[in-house]
Short mmCIF file of C-alpha atoms in Angstrom, two decimals:
data_model
loop_
_atom_site.label_atom_id
_atom_site.label_comp_id
_atom_site.label_asym_id
_atom_site.label_seq_id
_atom_site.Cartn_x
_atom_site.Cartn_y
_atom_site.Cartn_z
CA MET A 22 0.00 -0.01 0.00
CA LYS A 23 0.99 3.66 0.06
CA GLY A 24 1.35 5.95 3.06
CA TYR A 25 2.72 9.36 4.00
CA VAL A 26 6.06 8.65 5.66
CA PHE A 27 8.10 10.90 7.95
CA HIS A 28 11.84 10.72 7.17
CA GLY A 29 13.10 13.39 9.54
CA PRO A 30 12.51 17.12 10.06
CA GLY A 31 11.43 18.66 6.77
CA GLN A 32 11.45 15.31 4.95
CA SER A 33 8.39 13.26 4.07
CA ALA A 34 6.89 11.41 1.10
CA TRP A 35 3.81 9.53 -0.16
CA GLU A 36 5.38 6.16 -0.92
CA GLU A 37 5.09 2.38 -0.85
CA VAL A 38 5.02 0.88 2.65
CA PRO A 39 4.23 -2.63 3.94
CA ASP A 40 0.60 -3.55 4.35
CA PRO A 41 -0.47 -3.59 8.02
CA GLU A 42 -1.16 -6.95 9.66
CA ILE A 43 -2.97 -8.12 12.76
CA ARG A 44 -0.36 -8.37 15.51
CA GLU A 45 -2.48 -8.71 18.63
CA PRO A 46 -5.95 -10.28 19.08
CA GLY A 47 -7.42 -6.84 19.90
CA ASP A 48 -6.28 -5.24 16.62
CA VAL A 49 -8.35 -4.30 13.60
CA ILE A 50 -7.23 -3.33 10.11
CA VAL A 51 -9.20 -0.38 8.69
CA ARG A 52 -9.37 0.67 5.04
CA VAL A 53 -9.03 4.46 5.14
CA ASP A 54 -11.86 6.23 3.35
CA ALA A 55 -11.28 9.74 4.77
CA VAL A 56 -8.32 11.21 6.60
CA THR A 57 -7.25 14.69 7.60
CA ILE A 58 -4.08 16.56 8.58
CA CYS A 59 -3.57 17.96 12.05
CA GLY A 60 -1.46 20.87 13.22
CA THR A 61 0.44 18.30 15.30
CA ASP A 62 1.55 16.66 12.04
CA LEU A 63 3.13 19.97 11.07
CA HIS A 64 4.90 20.10 14.42
CA ILE A 65 6.27 16.61 13.75
CA LEU A 66 7.60 17.68 10.35
CA LYS A 67 9.30 20.65 12.00
CA GLY A 68 11.07 18.34 14.44
CA ASP A 69 9.06 19.47 17.50
CA VAL A 70 8.09 15.89 18.43
CA PRO A 71 11.38 13.96 18.59
CA GLU A 72 9.69 10.67 19.67
CA VAL A 73 8.50 10.17 16.07
CA ARG A 74 11.03 7.96 14.36
CA PRO A 75 11.98 8.29 10.69
CA GLY A 76 10.01 5.74 8.68
CA THR A 77 6.74 6.28 10.58
CA VAL A 78 3.50 6.73 8.65
CA LEU A 79 1.92 9.94 9.94
CA GLY A 80 -1.68 10.70 10.84
CA HIS A 81 -3.98 9.96 13.78
CA GLU A 82 -7.51 10.72 12.46
CA ALA A 83 -9.55 8.64 10.01
CA VAL A 84 -12.87 7.21 8.95
CA GLY A 85 -12.95 3.88 7.17
CA GLU A 86 -14.19 0.31 6.98
CA VAL A 87 -12.97 -2.58 9.10
CA VAL A 88 -11.53 -5.22 6.77
CA GLU A 89 -10.00 -7.57 9.35
CA ALA A 90 -10.43 -8.03 13.10
CA GLY A 91 -8.43 -9.91 15.70
CA ALA A 92 -9.92 -12.81 17.64
CA ASP A 93 -10.62 -10.75 20.78
CA VAL A 94 -12.42 -7.82 19.12
CA ARG A 95 -16.07 -7.71 20.22
CA THR A 96 -17.54 -4.31 19.30
CA VAL A 97 -16.88 -4.16 15.54
CA ARG A 98 -16.47 -6.66 12.73
CA PRO A 99 -15.36 -6.61 9.08
CA GLY A 100 -17.66 -4.43 7.01
CA ASP A 101 -18.37 -1.94 9.80
CA ARG A 102 -17.83 1.74 9.10
CA VAL A 103 -15.86 3.29 11.95
CA LEU A 104 -14.22 6.42 13.28
CA VAL A 105 -10.56 5.86 14.20
CA SER A 106 -9.83 7.92 17.30
CA CYS A 107 -6.57 9.82 17.74
CA ILE A 108 -6.26 8.14 21.15
CA THR A 109 -5.82 4.41 21.69
CA ALA A 110 -6.89 2.94 25.06
CA CYS A 111 -5.96 -0.37 26.64
CA GLY A 112 -8.86 0.00 29.10
CA ARG A 113 -7.00 -1.76 31.93
CA CYS A 114 -4.34 0.57 33.30
CA ARG A 115 -4.93 3.06 36.11
CA PHE A 116 -5.33 6.04 33.81
CA CYS A 117 -7.76 4.29 31.45
CA ARG A 118 -9.88 3.24 34.43
CA GLU A 119 -10.05 6.93 35.39
CA GLY A 120 -11.08 7.95 31.85
CA MET A 121 -7.66 9.48 31.14
CA TYR A 122 -7.15 7.50 27.96
CA GLY A 123 -4.59 9.95 26.60
CA GLN A 124 -2.24 8.91 29.43
CA CYS A 125 -2.71 5.16 28.85
CA GLN A 126 0.20 3.14 30.25
CA GLY A 127 -0.82 -0.17 28.70
CA GLY A 128 0.43 0.49 25.19
CA GLY A 129 -2.09 3.14 24.19
CA GLY A 130 -2.43 6.90 24.43
CA TRP A 131 -1.42 8.95 21.40
CA ILE A 132 0.43 6.28 19.44
CA LEU A 133 -0.98 6.46 15.87
CA GLY A 134 1.36 8.50 13.69
CA HIS A 135 3.52 9.03 16.77
CA LEU A 136 4.90 5.76 18.11
CA VAL A 137 3.36 3.40 15.50
CA ASP A 138 2.27 3.81 11.90
CA GLY A 139 -0.71 6.10 11.53
CA THR A 140 -3.75 6.80 9.41
CA GLN A 141 -2.39 8.77 6.45
CA ALA A 142 -2.30 5.64 4.34
CA GLU A 143 -4.57 3.31 2.42
CA TYR A 144 -4.89 0.98 5.44
CA VAL A 145 -4.10 1.30 9.16
CA ARG A 146 -3.72 -1.13 12.03
CA VAL A 147 -5.57 0.06 15.14
CA PRO A 148 -4.66 -1.63 18.46
CA PHE A 149 -7.19 -2.09 21.31
CA ALA A 150 -10.00 -1.67 18.80
CA ASP A 151 -12.88 -2.14 21.25
CA LEU A 152 -12.01 1.17 22.94
CA SER A 153 -10.26 2.92 20.05
CA VAL A 154 -12.68 2.86 17.14
CA TYR A 155 -16.32 3.98 17.13
CA PRO A 156 -19.07 2.51 14.93
CA LEU A 157 -20.61 5.25 12.76
CA ARG A 158 -24.26 5.85 12.05
CA GLY A 159 -25.20 6.52 8.46
CA ALA A 160 -26.34 10.05 9.33
CA VAL A 161 -22.74 11.31 9.78
CA ALA A 162 -20.82 11.79 6.52
CA ASP A 163 -17.12 10.93 6.34
CA GLU A 164 -16.08 14.59 6.09
CA ASP A 165 -17.94 15.38 9.30
CA ALA A 166 -17.03 12.27 11.24
CA VAL A 167 -13.28 12.57 10.66
CA LEU A 168 -13.28 15.89 12.51
CA LEU A 169 -14.47 14.05 15.62
CA ALA A 170 -11.32 11.93 15.74
CA ASP A 171 -9.28 14.73 17.29
CA ILE A 172 -10.18 18.36 16.55
CA PHE A 173 -13.55 18.60 18.28
CA PRO A 174 -12.75 16.36 21.28
CA THR A 175 -9.48 18.23 21.82
CA ALA A 176 -11.10 21.67 21.71
CA TYR A 177 -14.02 20.56 23.86
CA GLU A 178 -12.12 18.60 26.52
CA VAL A 179 -8.76 20.36 26.77
CA GLY A 180 -10.11 23.85 26.06
CA VAL A 181 -13.74 24.23 27.08
CA LEU A 182 -14.11 21.62 29.83
CA ASN A 183 -10.65 22.16 31.36
CA GLY A 184 -11.26 25.91 31.19
CA ARG A 185 -14.60 25.46 32.98
CA VAL A 186 -16.60 27.67 30.68
CA ARG A 187 -19.85 28.69 32.36
CA PRO A 188 -22.94 30.73 31.46
CA GLY A 189 -22.20 34.44 31.40
CA ASP A 190 -18.43 34.06 30.98
CA THR A 191 -16.18 36.06 28.72
CA VAL A 192 -14.14 33.50 26.79
CA VAL A 193 -11.07 34.48 24.75
CA VAL A 194 -9.77 31.98 22.23
CA VAL A 195 -6.23 32.78 21.08
CA GLY A 196 -5.71 31.13 17.72
CA ALA A 197 -8.52 30.71 15.20
CA GLY A 198 -7.22 27.66 13.43
CA PRO A 199 -9.27 24.44 13.39
CA VAL A 200 -8.92 23.71 17.12
CA GLY A 201 -9.63 27.32 18.00
CA LEU A 202 -12.73 27.36 15.80
CA ALA A 203 -13.93 24.11 17.41
CA ALA A 204 -13.33 25.68 20.83
CA ILE A 205 -15.47 28.66 19.85
CA ALA A 206 -18.27 26.42 18.65
CA THR A 207 -18.27 24.15 21.69
CA ALA A 208 -17.84 27.03 24.16
CA ARG A 209 -21.11 28.45 22.79
CA LEU A 210 -22.86 25.32 24.13
CA PHE A 211 -22.40 26.66 27.67
CA GLY A 212 -23.99 30.06 27.15
CA PRO A 213 -21.09 32.45 27.64
CA GLU A 214 -21.84 36.18 27.50
CA ARG A 215 -19.28 36.62 24.74
CA VAL A 216 -16.53 34.81 22.89
CA VAL A 217 -13.55 36.77 21.59
CA ALA A 218 -11.23 35.32 18.96
CA VAL A 219 -7.60 36.46 18.51
CA ASP A 220 -5.48 35.66 15.46
CA LEU A 221 -3.07 37.24 13.00
CA ALA A 222 -4.87 36.15 9.82
CA ALA A 223 -7.86 38.14 8.64
CA SER A 224 -9.35 35.06 6.94
CA ARG A 225 -9.32 33.13 10.20
CA LEU A 226 -10.86 36.00 12.13
CA GLN A 227 -13.66 36.02 9.57
CA ALA A 228 -14.06 32.26 10.06
CA ALA A 229 -14.18 32.82 13.82
CA LYS A 230 -17.19 35.11 13.38
CA GLU A 231 -18.91 32.43 11.30
CA PHE A 232 -18.28 29.87 14.07
CA GLY A 233 -19.81 32.08 16.75
CA ALA A 234 -17.23 34.64 17.95
CA ASP A 235 -18.90 37.84 19.13
CA ALA A 236 -15.73 39.91 18.69
CA VAL A 237 -12.36 39.44 17.01
CA ALA A 238 -8.96 41.01 17.50
CA ASP A 239 -5.77 41.06 15.47
CA ALA A 240 -3.03 39.54 17.63
CA GLY A 241 -0.60 42.16 16.41
CA GLU A 242 -2.76 45.13 17.41
CA GLY A 243 -3.05 44.88 21.18
CA PRO A 244 -5.94 42.50 21.92
CA GLU A 245 -5.41 43.19 25.64
CA GLN A 246 -7.17 46.55 25.31
CA LEU A 247 -10.20 45.05 23.64
CA VAL A 248 -10.57 42.47 26.42
CA GLU A 249 -10.25 45.21 29.06
CA ASP A 250 -12.88 47.31 27.31
CA LEU A 251 -15.32 44.40 27.04
CA THR A 252 -14.91 43.28 30.65
CA GLY A 253 -14.69 46.58 32.50
CA GLU A 254 -10.96 46.01 32.94
CA LEU A 255 -11.52 42.74 34.82
CA GLY A 256 -10.10 40.39 32.18
CA ALA A 257 -11.47 37.22 30.64
CA ASP A 258 -12.99 34.44 32.73
CA VAL A 259 -11.55 31.76 30.45
CA VAL A 260 -8.69 32.01 27.98
CA ILE A 261 -8.00 29.12 25.59
CA GLU A 262 -4.55 28.92 24.01
CA ALA A 263 -4.84 27.18 20.63
CA VAL A 264 -1.58 28.03 18.87
CA GLY A 265 1.42 26.61 20.72
CA VAL A 266 4.04 29.37 20.70
CA PRO A 267 5.48 31.32 23.65
CA GLU A 268 3.98 34.65 22.59
CA THR A 269 0.42 33.36 22.52
CA PHE A 270 0.71 31.55 25.86
CA GLU A 271 2.07 34.70 27.49
CA LEU A 272 -0.74 36.72 25.93
CA CYS A 273 -3.25 34.37 27.53
CA THR A 274 -1.79 34.95 30.97
CA ARG A 275 -2.03 38.72 30.46
CA VAL A 276 -5.70 38.83 29.53
CA VAL A 277 -7.10 36.39 32.14
CA ARG A 278 -8.89 37.88 35.12
CA PRO A 279 -8.03 37.14 38.77
CA GLY A 280 -9.61 33.79 39.57
CA GLY A 281 -9.85 32.92 35.88
CA HIS A 282 -8.68 29.92 33.89
CA VAL A 283 -6.07 29.55 31.16
CA ALA A 284 -6.57 26.31 29.24
CA ASN A 285 -3.59 25.46 27.07
CA VAL A 286 -4.45 23.35 24.03
CA GLY A 287 -1.59 24.24 21.67
CA VAL A 288 1.35 21.91 21.05
CA HIS A 289 4.48 23.73 22.22
CA GLY A 290 7.88 23.05 20.71
CA ALA A 291 9.75 25.72 22.67
CA PRO A 292 9.81 26.97 26.29
CA SER A 293 7.45 29.73 27.40
CA THR A 294 8.00 32.13 30.25
CA LEU A 295 5.61 31.73 33.16
CA HIS A 296 5.40 35.14 34.76
CA LEU A 297 4.79 34.06 38.33
CA GLU A 298 5.88 37.47 39.52
CA ASP A 299 2.55 38.71 38.13
CA LEU A 300 0.39 35.59 38.45
CA TRP A 301 1.13 34.33 41.94
CA ILE A 302 -1.32 36.77 43.51
CA LYS A 303 -4.13 36.41 40.95
CA ASN A 304 -5.59 32.96 41.84
CA VAL A 305 -5.24 31.91 38.20
CA THR A 306 -5.65 28.27 37.21
CA ILE A 307 -3.54 27.06 34.27
CA THR A 308 -4.32 23.67 32.76
CA THR A 309 -2.56 21.63 30.11
CA GLY A 310 -3.68 18.40 28.55
CA LEU A 311 -3.66 15.76 25.88
CA VAL A 312 -7.17 14.88 24.76
CA ASP A 313 -8.66 11.74 26.35
CA THR A 314 -11.56 11.40 23.84
CA HIS A 315 -14.01 10.48 26.61
CA SER A 316 -16.40 12.94 24.95
CA THR A 317 -16.33 11.29 21.50
CA PRO A 318 -19.62 9.37 21.86
CA THR A 319 -21.40 12.55 22.96
CA LEU A 320 -19.94 14.58 20.12
CA LEU A 321 -20.90 11.89 17.60
CA ARG A 322 -24.50 12.07 18.76
CA MET A 323 -24.44 15.85 18.48
CA ALA A 324 -22.96 15.67 14.99
CA ALA A 325 -25.66 13.19 13.92
CA ALA A 326 -28.26 15.65 15.20
CA GLY A 327 -26.68 18.53 13.26
CA ARG A 328 -25.58 20.39 16.39
CA LEU A 329 -21.89 20.79 15.47
CA PRO A 330 -20.57 22.92 12.56
CA THR A 331 -18.27 20.21 11.28
CA ARG A 332 -18.87 20.58 7.55
CA ARG A 333 -18.13 24.32 7.60
CA MET A 334 -14.61 23.57 8.82
CA VAL A 335 -13.67 21.54 5.71
CA SER A 336 -12.20 24.07 3.30
CA HIS A 337 -10.36 21.75 0.90
CA THR A 338 -10.76 18.12 -0.25
CA PHE A 339 -8.25 15.95 -2.09
CA PRO A 340 -7.91 12.38 -3.33
CA LEU A 341 -5.81 10.30 -0.96
CA ASP A 342 -2.84 10.18 -3.32
CA GLN A 343 -2.54 14.00 -3.31
CA MET A 344 -1.23 13.98 0.25
CA GLN A 345 1.75 16.23 -0.41
CA GLU A 346 -0.40 18.85 -2.12
CA ALA A 347 -2.80 18.73 0.80
CA TYR A 348 0.07 19.25 3.25
CA ASP A 349 1.29 22.24 1.25
CA VAL A 350 -2.19 23.83 1.28
CA PHE A 351 -2.69 23.18 5.01
CA ALA A 352 0.80 24.34 6.02
CA ASN A 353 0.30 27.66 4.15
CA ALA A 354 -3.12 28.44 5.57
CA ALA A 355 -2.50 32.19 5.71
CA GLU A 356 -2.18 32.23 1.91
CA THR A 357 -4.58 29.41 0.97
CA GLY A 358 -7.34 30.10 3.50
CA ALA A 359 -7.24 26.45 4.59
CA LEU A 360 -9.08 25.39 7.69
CA LYS A 361 -9.26 21.58 7.54
CA VAL A 362 -8.29 19.51 4.52
CA VAL A 363 -9.90 16.10 4.07
CA LEU A 364 -8.48 13.44 1.79
CA GLY A 365 -10.28 10.47 0.33
CA VAL A 366 -13.60 9.88 -1.42
CA PRO A 367 -16.67 9.03 0.72
CA GLN A 368 -17.53 5.37 0.25
CA HIS A 369 -20.88 5.25 2.01
CA GLU A 370 -24.30 6.71 1.37
CA VAL A 371 -25.40 9.24 3.98
CA VAL A 372 -28.79 8.27 5.39
CA PRO A 373 -30.77 11.16 6.90
CA VAL A 374 -32.25 10.63 10.34
CA HIS A 375 -35.89 11.57 10.73
CA PRO A 376 -37.31 12.02 14.24
CA THR A 377 -39.96 9.53 15.21
CA VAL A 378 -43.38 10.81 16.23
#
């Protein structure tokens, strides 16, 4: 088969790789029908994630069909259409038993496209399938479902839930890329008074408005003043960092109010300064996190009901074999206007769901 292979910082290619095989009785092999590219993949290509070894197939999000299942798999079988989660869970270790699947110590966690071959290929082996793939209802199209493998659970869990967004809050989302836009959309579910989006790109600020931001600010033009003006100089109740660079993290700590929350979602490849000389007295809570995907079943139900703006996030589509072109478009989002790129052709008919009387 072919897959998109990492060969070291700045080096990658769509090339022939060995077909995946069942290695453990809990594995499944999935034919990839739709796959997307994550900002984390760009971090890997920059060399920010040194655990990824040259020769690894990238990617950790996919929708496809199970073509082979190990002897111990109980929840899916060949022919089932499934969502491949970005997080793999053994289900037995301490962290899995606490719902912290991202910290799995039993051979799971974030392993696809990180520690083992990932989803940006024609086929993928998924370990611990019973807890790591989700059967899909016909009402959710491939382009929508693939965004629930990582982007929406990450924004919702690591940003909105960790940030403890509540009714009446002022929420500032720094970074209006895909995760930031998903954070805006899912923060709206909790009834905040306002959501403010901060970014450098005008196209992404416009997208933020379409996803529910009440106000937007150019990151280069002093967003601190706008937040002060909107909050009577108190600061934001919740600030979600969705970029992953020192400047944006430090901006978040400047605009949060005393007693507020900073929820870091971005993948950081360099140290940031934590200004405890200013923060120690402000009762600020700072959270970090890798998504656990415990919310995936809930988000899938919401997507099936049309309650999540998944389709609006897909700005470009490509055949699977145009992986390099898709990477180029996604990596140059400021010029191309890319939000999420989806590769592959949908293989299944979408069946609308009609409410029963």
